[in-house]
Amino acid sequence: MPVLVAVLVLAHASLARAHGLEAGQLELQLEGKRLRIAATPPASSFPGQDAEHDGLFSFDEMRKQRAALRLAFERAVALTDDRGQPPRCERADISAPTLPGASQTDHLRFIQACVFAEPPRALLLSGAGFSEPLLLHAVRLRPNAQGQREPVS
């Protein structure tokens, strides 16, 4: 697998997607010290956990491999702040998005909620990457006058 290294300077931001990510995307939302990571890598990125070796995951297959998939994801996507410190992840979830009536999916959905000790000025994204590159979205958020989150411009 190729090594992925990117530096994200969070001086300007683009608008984040309001709905779920499509397959093959990685979204980072930073608000102060809080970071939300959402990724939808292809199932083929996890050949060691694909028991049926078909590049697809069924709900049952994903449930049985949940711990191994989480570890593989954490190895593929490693984040640190501009001081080289990783965030502390408070929550993580893995799901298998499928179309209605489908019993398998060709990609997985990973969500992590993390917190840094101090608000970062930049993020360093590194790791082994996935079998296919992911489209990256990064946004810094702040509360507006109504208390809702909005991108920093």
JSON list of C-alpha atoms in Angstrom, two decimals:
[
{"chain": "A", "resi": 1, "resn": "MET", "atom": "CA", "xyz": [0.00, 0.00, 0.00]},
{"chain": "A", "resi": 2, "resn": "PRO", "atom": "CA", "xyz": [1.25, 3.51, -0.73]},
{"chain": "A", "resi": 3, "resn": "VAL", "atom": "CA", "xyz": [2.07, 5.77, 2.20]},
{"chain": "A", "resi": 4, "resn": "LEU", "atom": "CA", "xyz": [-0.23, 8.77, 2.50]},
{"chain": "A", "resi": 5, "resn": "VAL", "atom": "CA", "xyz": [1.16, 11.97, 4.03]},
{"chain": "A", "resi": 6, "resn": "ALA", "atom": "CA", "xyz": [-0.66, 15.31, 3.85]},
{"chain": "A", "resi": 7, "resn": "VAL", "atom": "CA", "xyz": [-0.54, 18.53, 5.83]},
{"chain": "A", "resi": 8, "resn": "LEU", "atom": "CA", "xyz": [-3.84, 20.35, 6.22]},
{"chain": "A", "resi": 9, "resn": "VAL", "atom": "CA", "xyz": [-3.44, 24.01, 7.15]},
{"chain": "A", "resi": 10, "resn": "LEU", "atom": "CA", "xyz": [-6.72, 25.15, 8.62]},
{"chain": "A", "resi": 11, "resn": "ALA", "atom": "CA", "xyz": [-6.60, 28.87, 7.81]},
{"chain": "A", "resi": 12, "resn": "HIS", "atom": "CA", "xyz": [-9.45, 28.69, 5.29]},
{"chain": "A", "resi": 13, "resn": "ALA", "atom": "CA", "xyz": [-12.20, 26.14, 4.94]},
{"chain": "A", "resi": 14, "resn": "SER", "atom": "CA", "xyz": [-14.61, 24.84, 2.36]},
{"chain": "A", "resi": 15, "resn": "LEU", "atom": "CA", "xyz": [-18.24, 24.06, 3.01]},
{"chain": "A", "resi": 16, "resn": "ALA", "atom": "CA", "xyz": [-18.75, 20.61, 4.49]},
{"chain": "A", "resi": 17, "resn": "ARG", "atom": "CA", "xyz": [-21.29, 18.22, 3.03]},
{"chain": "A", "resi": 18, "resn": "ALA", "atom": "CA", "xyz": [-24.56, 18.35, 4.93]},
{"chain": "A", "resi": 19, "resn": "HIS", "atom": "CA", "xyz": [-25.41, 14.70, 4.36]},
{"chain": "A", "resi": 20, "resn": "GLY", "atom": "CA", "xyz": [-23.49, 11.43, 4.57]},
{"chain": "A", "resi": 21, "resn": "LEU", "atom": "CA", "xyz": [-20.42, 10.83, 2.49]},
{"chain": "A", "resi": 22, "resn": "GLU", "atom": "CA", "xyz": [-20.45, 8.86, -0.69]},
{"chain": "A", "resi": 23, "resn": "ALA", "atom": "CA", "xyz": [-18.04, 5.95, -1.12]},
{"chain": "A", "resi": 24, "resn": "GLY", "atom": "CA", "xyz": [-14.35, 6.78, -1.21]},
{"chain": "A", "resi": 25, "resn": "GLN", "atom": "CA", "xyz": [-14.35, 9.98, 0.85]},
{"chain": "A", "resi": 26, "resn": "LEU", "atom": "CA", "xyz": [-12.68, 11.26, 4.01]},
{"chain": "A", "resi": 27, "resn": "GLU", "atom": "CA", "xyz": [-14.07, 14.25, 5.91]},
{"chain": "A", "resi": 28, "resn": "LEU", "atom": "CA", "xyz": [-12.38, 16.09, 8.79]},
{"chain": "A", "resi": 29, "resn": "GLN", "atom": "CA", "xyz": [-14.38, 18.64, 10.79]},
{"chain": "A", "resi": 30, "resn": "LEU", "atom": "CA", "xyz": [-12.43, 20.63, 13.36]},
{"chain": "A", "resi": 31, "resn": "GLU", "atom": "CA", "xyz": [-14.16, 22.90, 15.87]},
{"chain": "A", "resi": 32, "resn": "GLY", "atom": "CA", "xyz": [-11.76, 24.27, 18.46]},
{"chain": "A", "resi": 33, "resn": "LYS", "atom": "CA", "xyz": [-10.21, 21.19, 20.08]},
{"chain": "A", "resi": 34, "resn": "ARG", "atom": "CA", "xyz": [-12.90, 18.79, 18.78]},
{"chain": "A", "resi": 35, "resn": "LEU", "atom": "CA", "xyz": [-12.36, 16.73, 15.63]},
{"chain": "A", "resi": 36, "resn": "ARG", "atom": "CA", "xyz": [-14.91, 14.59, 13.80]},
{"chain": "A", "resi": 37, "resn": "ILE", "atom": "CA", "xyz": [-13.55, 12.08, 11.30]},
{"chain": "A", "resi": 38, "resn": "ALA", "atom": "CA", "xyz": [-15.84, 10.44, 8.76]},
{"chain": "A", "resi": 39, "resn": "ALA", "atom": "CA", "xyz": [-14.50, 8.05, 6.13]},
{"chain": "A", "resi": 40, "resn": "THR", "atom": "CA", "xyz": [-16.02, 5.69, 3.57]},
{"chain": "A", "resi": 41, "resn": "PRO", "atom": "CA", "xyz": [-13.14, 3.54, 2.27]},
{"chain": "A", "resi": 42, "resn": "PRO", "atom": "CA", "xyz": [-13.81, 0.70, -0.16]},
{"chain": "A", "resi": 43, "resn": "ALA", "atom": "CA", "xyz": [-14.33, -2.73, 1.36]},
{"chain": "A", "resi": 44, "resn": "SER", "atom": "CA", "xyz": [-11.45, -3.94, -0.82]},
{"chain": "A", "resi": 45, "resn": "SER", "atom": "CA", "xyz": [-9.12, -1.92, 1.45]},
{"chain": "A", "resi": 46, "resn": "PHE", "atom": "CA", "xyz": [-9.58, -4.56, 4.15]},
{"chain": "A", "resi": 47, "resn": "PRO", "atom": "CA", "xyz": [-8.64, -7.89, 2.53]},
{"chain": "A", "resi": 48, "resn": "GLY", "atom": "CA", "xyz": [-7.52, -9.36, 5.86]},
{"chain": "A", "resi": 49, "resn": "GLN", "atom": "CA", "xyz": [-10.98, -8.87, 7.32]},
{"chain": "A", "resi": 50, "resn": "ASP", "atom": "CA", "xyz": [-12.97, -9.88, 4.22]},
{"chain": "A", "resi": 51, "resn": "ALA", "atom": "CA", "xyz": [-13.76, -13.47, 5.21]},
{"chain": "A", "resi": 52, "resn": "GLU", "atom": "CA", "xyz": [-15.45, -14.26, 1.89]},
{"chain": "A", "resi": 53, "resn": "HIS", "atom": "CA", "xyz": [-12.65, -12.61, -0.19]},
{"chain": "A", "resi": 54, "resn": "ASP", "atom": "CA", "xyz": [-15.21, -10.97, -2.48]},
{"chain": "A", "resi": 55, "resn": "GLY", "atom": "CA", "xyz": [-14.43, -7.27, -1.88]},
{"chain": "A", "resi": 56, "resn": "LEU", "atom": "CA", "xyz": [-17.82, -6.86, -0.18]},
{"chain": "A", "resi": 57, "resn": "PHE", "atom": "CA", "xyz": [-18.99, -6.84, 3.43]},
{"chain": "A", "resi": 58, "resn": "SER", "atom": "CA", "xyz": [-22.26, -8.24, 4.68]},
{"chain": "A", "resi": 59, "resn": "PHE", "atom": "CA", "xyz": [-23.70, -6.96, 7.97]},
{"chain": "A", "resi": 60, "resn": "ASP", "atom": "CA", "xyz": [-22.76, -10.22, 9.66]},
{"chain": "A", "resi": 61, "resn": "GLU", "atom": "CA", "xyz": [-19.21, -10.18, 8.28]},
{"chain": "A", "resi": 62, "resn": "MET", "atom": "CA", "xyz": [-18.76, -6.55, 9.40]},
{"chain": "A", "resi": 63, "resn": "ARG", "atom": "CA", "xyz": [-20.08, -7.26, 12.93]},
{"chain": "A", "resi": 64, "resn": "LYS", "atom": "CA", "xyz": [-17.73, -10.24, 13.35]},
{"chain": "A", "resi": 65, "resn": "GLN", "atom": "CA", "xyz": [-14.74, -8.20, 12.16]},
{"chain": "A", "resi": 66, "resn": "ARG", "atom": "CA", "xyz": [-15.61, -4.90, 13.91]},
{"chain": "A", "resi": 67, "resn": "ALA", "atom": "CA", "xyz": [-12.52, -4.78, 16.21]},
{"chain": "A", "resi": 68, "resn": "ALA", "atom": "CA", "xyz": [-10.11, -5.80, 13.44]},
{"chain": "A", "resi": 69, "resn": "LEU", "atom": "CA", "xyz": [-11.66, -3.28, 11.03]},
{"chain": "A", "resi": 70, "resn": "ARG", "atom": "CA", "xyz": [-11.32, -0.47, 13.57]},
{"chain": "A", "resi": 71, "resn": "LEU", "atom": "CA", "xyz": [-7.64, -1.32, 14.11]},
{"chain": "A", "resi": 72, "resn": "ALA", "atom": "CA", "xyz": [-7.02, -1.48, 10.34]},
{"chain": "A", "resi": 73, "resn": "PHE", "atom": "CA", "xyz": [-8.71, 1.91, 9.90]},
{"chain": "A", "resi": 74, "resn": "GLU", "atom": "CA", "xyz": [-6.64, 3.48, 12.67]},
{"chain": "A", "resi": 75, "resn": "ARG", "atom": "CA", "xyz": [-3.46, 2.17, 11.01]},
{"chain": "A", "resi": 76, "resn": "ALA", "atom": "CA", "xyz": [-4.55, 3.51, 7.62]},
{"chain": "A", "resi": 77, "resn": "VAL", "atom": "CA", "xyz": [-5.46, 7.00, 8.88]},
{"chain": "A", "resi": 78, "resn": "ALA", "atom": "CA", "xyz": [-3.26, 8.52, 11.59]},
{"chain": "A", "resi": 79, "resn": "LEU", "atom": "CA", "xyz": [-3.80, 12.16, 12.58]},
{"chain": "A", "resi": 80, "resn": "THR", "atom": "CA", "xyz": [-1.69, 14.48, 14.71]},
{"chain": "A", "resi": 81, "resn": "ASP", "atom": "CA", "xyz": [-1.80, 18.22, 15.34]},
{"chain": "A", "resi": 82, "resn": "ASP", "atom": "CA", "xyz": [0.87, 20.76, 14.41]},
{"chain": "A", "resi": 83, "resn": "ARG", "atom": "CA", "xyz": [2.72, 19.82, 17.64]},
{"chain": "A", "resi": 84, "resn": "GLY", "atom": "CA", "xyz": [2.79, 16.13, 16.68]},
{"chain": "A", "resi": 85, "resn": "GLN", "atom": "CA", "xyz": [0.17, 15.13, 19.26]},
{"chain": "A", "resi": 86, "resn": "PRO", "atom": "CA", "xyz": [-2.64, 12.73, 18.34]},
{"chain": "A", "resi": 87, "resn": "PRO", "atom": "CA", "xyz": [-6.19, 13.44, 19.49]},
{"chain": "A", "resi": 88, "resn": "ARG", "atom": "CA", "xyz": [-7.89, 11.32, 22.13]},
{"chain": "A", "resi": 89, "resn": "CYS", "atom": "CA", "xyz": [-10.77, 9.54, 20.45]},
{"chain": "A", "resi": 90, "resn": "GLU", "atom": "CA", "xyz": [-13.87, 9.44, 22.63]},
{"chain": "A", "resi": 91, "resn": "ARG", "atom": "CA", "xyz": [-16.24, 7.56, 20.32]},
{"chain": "A", "resi": 92, "resn": "ALA", "atom": "CA", "xyz": [-15.89, 5.42, 17.23]},
{"chain": "A", "resi": 93, "resn": "ASP", "atom": "CA", "xyz": [-18.45, 3.65, 15.09]},
{"chain": "A", "resi": 94, "resn": "ILE", "atom": "CA", "xyz": [-18.26, 1.38, 12.05]},
{"chain": "A", "resi": 95, "resn": "SER", "atom": "CA", "xyz": [-21.24, 0.68, 9.86]},
{"chain": "A", "resi": 96, "resn": "ALA", "atom": "CA", "xyz": [-21.95, -0.98, 6.53]},
{"chain": "A", "resi": 97, "resn": "PRO", "atom": "CA", "xyz": [-24.07, 1.35, 4.40]},
{"chain": "A", "resi": 98, "resn": "THR", "atom": "CA", "xyz": [-26.23, -0.50, 1.90]},
{"chain": "A", "resi": 99, "resn": "LEU", "atom": "CA", "xyz": [-29.00, 0.29, -0.50]},
{"chain": "A", "resi": 100, "resn": "PRO", "atom": "CA", "xyz": [-32.52, -0.79, 0.49]},
{"chain": "A", "resi": 101, "resn": "GLY", "atom": "CA", "xyz": [-32.87, -4.54, 0.05]},
{"chain": "A", "resi": 102, "resn": "ALA", "atom": "CA", "xyz": [-29.11, -5.09, -0.30]},
{"chain": "A", "resi": 103, "resn": "SER", "atom": "CA", "xyz": [-27.34, -7.48, 2.06]},
{"chain": "A", "resi": 104, "resn": "GLN", "atom": "CA", "xyz": [-23.76, -6.40, 1.23]},
{"chain": "A", "resi": 105, "resn": "THR", "atom": "CA", "xyz": [-21.84, -3.19, 0.68]},
{"chain": "A", "resi": 106, "resn": "ASP", "atom": "CA", "xyz": [-18.75, -2.28, -1.32]},
{"chain": "A", "resi": 107, "resn": "HIS", "atom": "CA", "xyz": [-17.61, 0.32, 1.24]},
{"chain": "A", "resi": 108, "resn": "LEU", "atom": "CA", "xyz": [-17.67, 0.87, 4.99]},
{"chain": "A", "resi": 109, "resn": "ARG", "atom": "CA", "xyz": [-18.44, 3.98, 7.06]},
{"chain": "A", "resi": 110, "resn": "PHE", "atom": "CA", "xyz": [-16.11, 4.93, 9.93]},
{"chain": "A", "resi": 111, "resn": "ILE", "atom": "CA", "xyz": [-17.00, 7.79, 12.29]},
{"chain": "A", "resi": 112, "resn": "GLN", "atom": "CA", "xyz": [-14.72, 8.98, 15.10]},
{"chain": "A", "resi": 113, "resn": "ALA", "atom": "CA", "xyz": [-15.19, 11.83, 17.60]},
{"chain": "A", "resi": 114, "resn": "CYS", "atom": "CA", "xyz": [-11.88, 13.00, 19.02]},
{"chain": "A", "resi": 115, "resn": "VAL", "atom": "CA", "xyz": [-10.45, 15.85, 21.07]},
{"chain": "A", "resi": 116, "resn": "PHE", "atom": "CA", "xyz": [-7.02, 17.49, 21.06]},
{"chain": "A", "resi": 117, "resn": "ALA", "atom": "CA", "xyz": [-5.37, 18.89, 24.20]},
{"chain": "A", "resi": 118, "resn": "GLU", "atom": "CA", "xyz": [-5.12, 22.32, 22.48]},
{"chain": "A", "resi": 119, "resn": "PRO", "atom": "CA", "xyz": [-6.84, 23.68, 19.35]},
{"chain": "A", "resi": 120, "resn": "PRO", "atom": "CA", "xyz": [-4.56, 22.76, 16.43]},
{"chain": "A", "resi": 121, "resn": "ARG", "atom": "CA", "xyz": [-3.46, 25.22, 13.76]},
{"chain": "A", "resi": 122, "resn": "ALA", "atom": "CA", "xyz": [-2.86, 22.35, 11.32]},
{"chain": "A", "resi": 123, "resn": "LEU", "atom": "CA", "xyz": [-3.39, 18.60, 11.06]},
{"chain": "A", "resi": 124, "resn": "LEU", "atom": "CA", "xyz": [-0.92, 16.02, 9.81]},
{"chain": "A", "resi": 125, "resn": "LEU", "atom": "CA", "xyz": [-2.61, 13.09, 8.13]},
{"chain": "A", "resi": 126, "resn": "SER", "atom": "CA", "xyz": [-0.41, 10.05, 7.64]},
{"chain": "A", "resi": 127, "resn": "GLY", "atom": "CA", "xyz": [-0.68, 6.32, 7.48]},
{"chain": "A", "resi": 128, "resn": "ALA", "atom": "CA", "xyz": [-0.65, 3.39, 5.13]},
{"chain": "A", "resi": 129, "resn": "GLY", "atom": "CA", "xyz": [-3.67, 4.67, 3.23]},
{"chain": "A", "resi": 130, "resn": "PHE", "atom": "CA", "xyz": [-6.25, 2.47, 1.54]},
{"chain": "A", "resi": 131, "resn": "SER", "atom": "CA", "xyz": [-6.31, 0.38, -1.63]},
{"chain": "A", "resi": 132, "resn": "GLU", "atom": "CA", "xyz": [-7.80, 3.41, -3.45]},
{"chain": "A", "resi": 133, "resn": "PRO", "atom": "CA", "xyz": [-7.27, 7.12, -2.68]},
{"chain": "A", "resi": 134, "resn": "LEU", "atom": "CA", "xyz": [-10.04, 8.87, -0.74]},
{"chain": "A", "resi": 135, "resn": "LEU", "atom": "CA", "xyz": [-11.41, 12.30, -1.67]},
{"chain": "A", "resi": 136, "resn": "LEU", "atom": "CA", "xyz": [-10.55, 14.60, 1.25]},
{"chain": "A", "resi": 137, "resn": "HIS", "atom": "CA", "xyz": [-12.84, 17.29, 2.70]},
{"chain": "A", "resi": 138, "resn": "ALA", "atom": "CA", "xyz": [-11.50, 19.41, 5.57]},
{"chain": "A", "resi": 139, "resn": "VAL", "atom": "CA", "xyz": [-13.37, 22.17, 7.35]},
{"chain": "A", "resi": 140, "resn": "ARG", "atom": "CA", "xyz": [-12.89, 24.26, 10.48]},
{"chain": "A", "resi": 141, "resn": "LEU", "atom": "CA", "xyz": [-16.21, 25.04, 12.22]},
{"chain": "A", "resi": 142, "resn": "ARG", "atom": "CA", "xyz": [-17.28, 27.69, 14.74]},
{"chain": "A", "resi": 143, "resn": "PRO", "atom": "CA", "xyz": [-20.59, 28.58, 16.38]},
{"chain": "A", "resi": 144, "resn": "ASN", "atom": "CA", "xyz": [-22.50, 31.47, 14.76]},
{"chain": "A", "resi": 145, "resn": "ALA", "atom": "CA", "xyz": [-24.73, 34.02, 16.52]},
{"chain": "A", "resi": 146, "resn": "GLN", "atom": "CA", "xyz": [-27.61, 31.49, 16.60]},
{"chain": "A", "resi": 147, "resn": "GLY", "atom": "CA", "xyz": [-25.40, 28.84, 18.18]},
{"chain": "A", "resi": 148, "resn": "GLN", "atom": "CA", "xyz": [-25.28, 26.73, 15.01]},
{"chain": "A", "resi": 149, "resn": "ARG", "atom": "CA", "xyz": [-22.02, 25.47, 13.52]},
{"chain": "A", "resi": 150, "resn": "GLU", "atom": "CA", "xyz": [-20.72, 27.17, 10.41]},
{"chain": "A", "resi": 151, "resn": "PRO", "atom": "CA", "xyz": [-17.50, 26.94, 8.40]},
{"chain": "A", "resi": 152, "resn": "VAL", "atom": "CA", "xyz": [-14.79, 29.50, 9.12]},
{"chain": "A", "resi": 153, "resn": "SER", "atom": "CA", "xyz": [-13.96, 31.49, 5.98]}
]
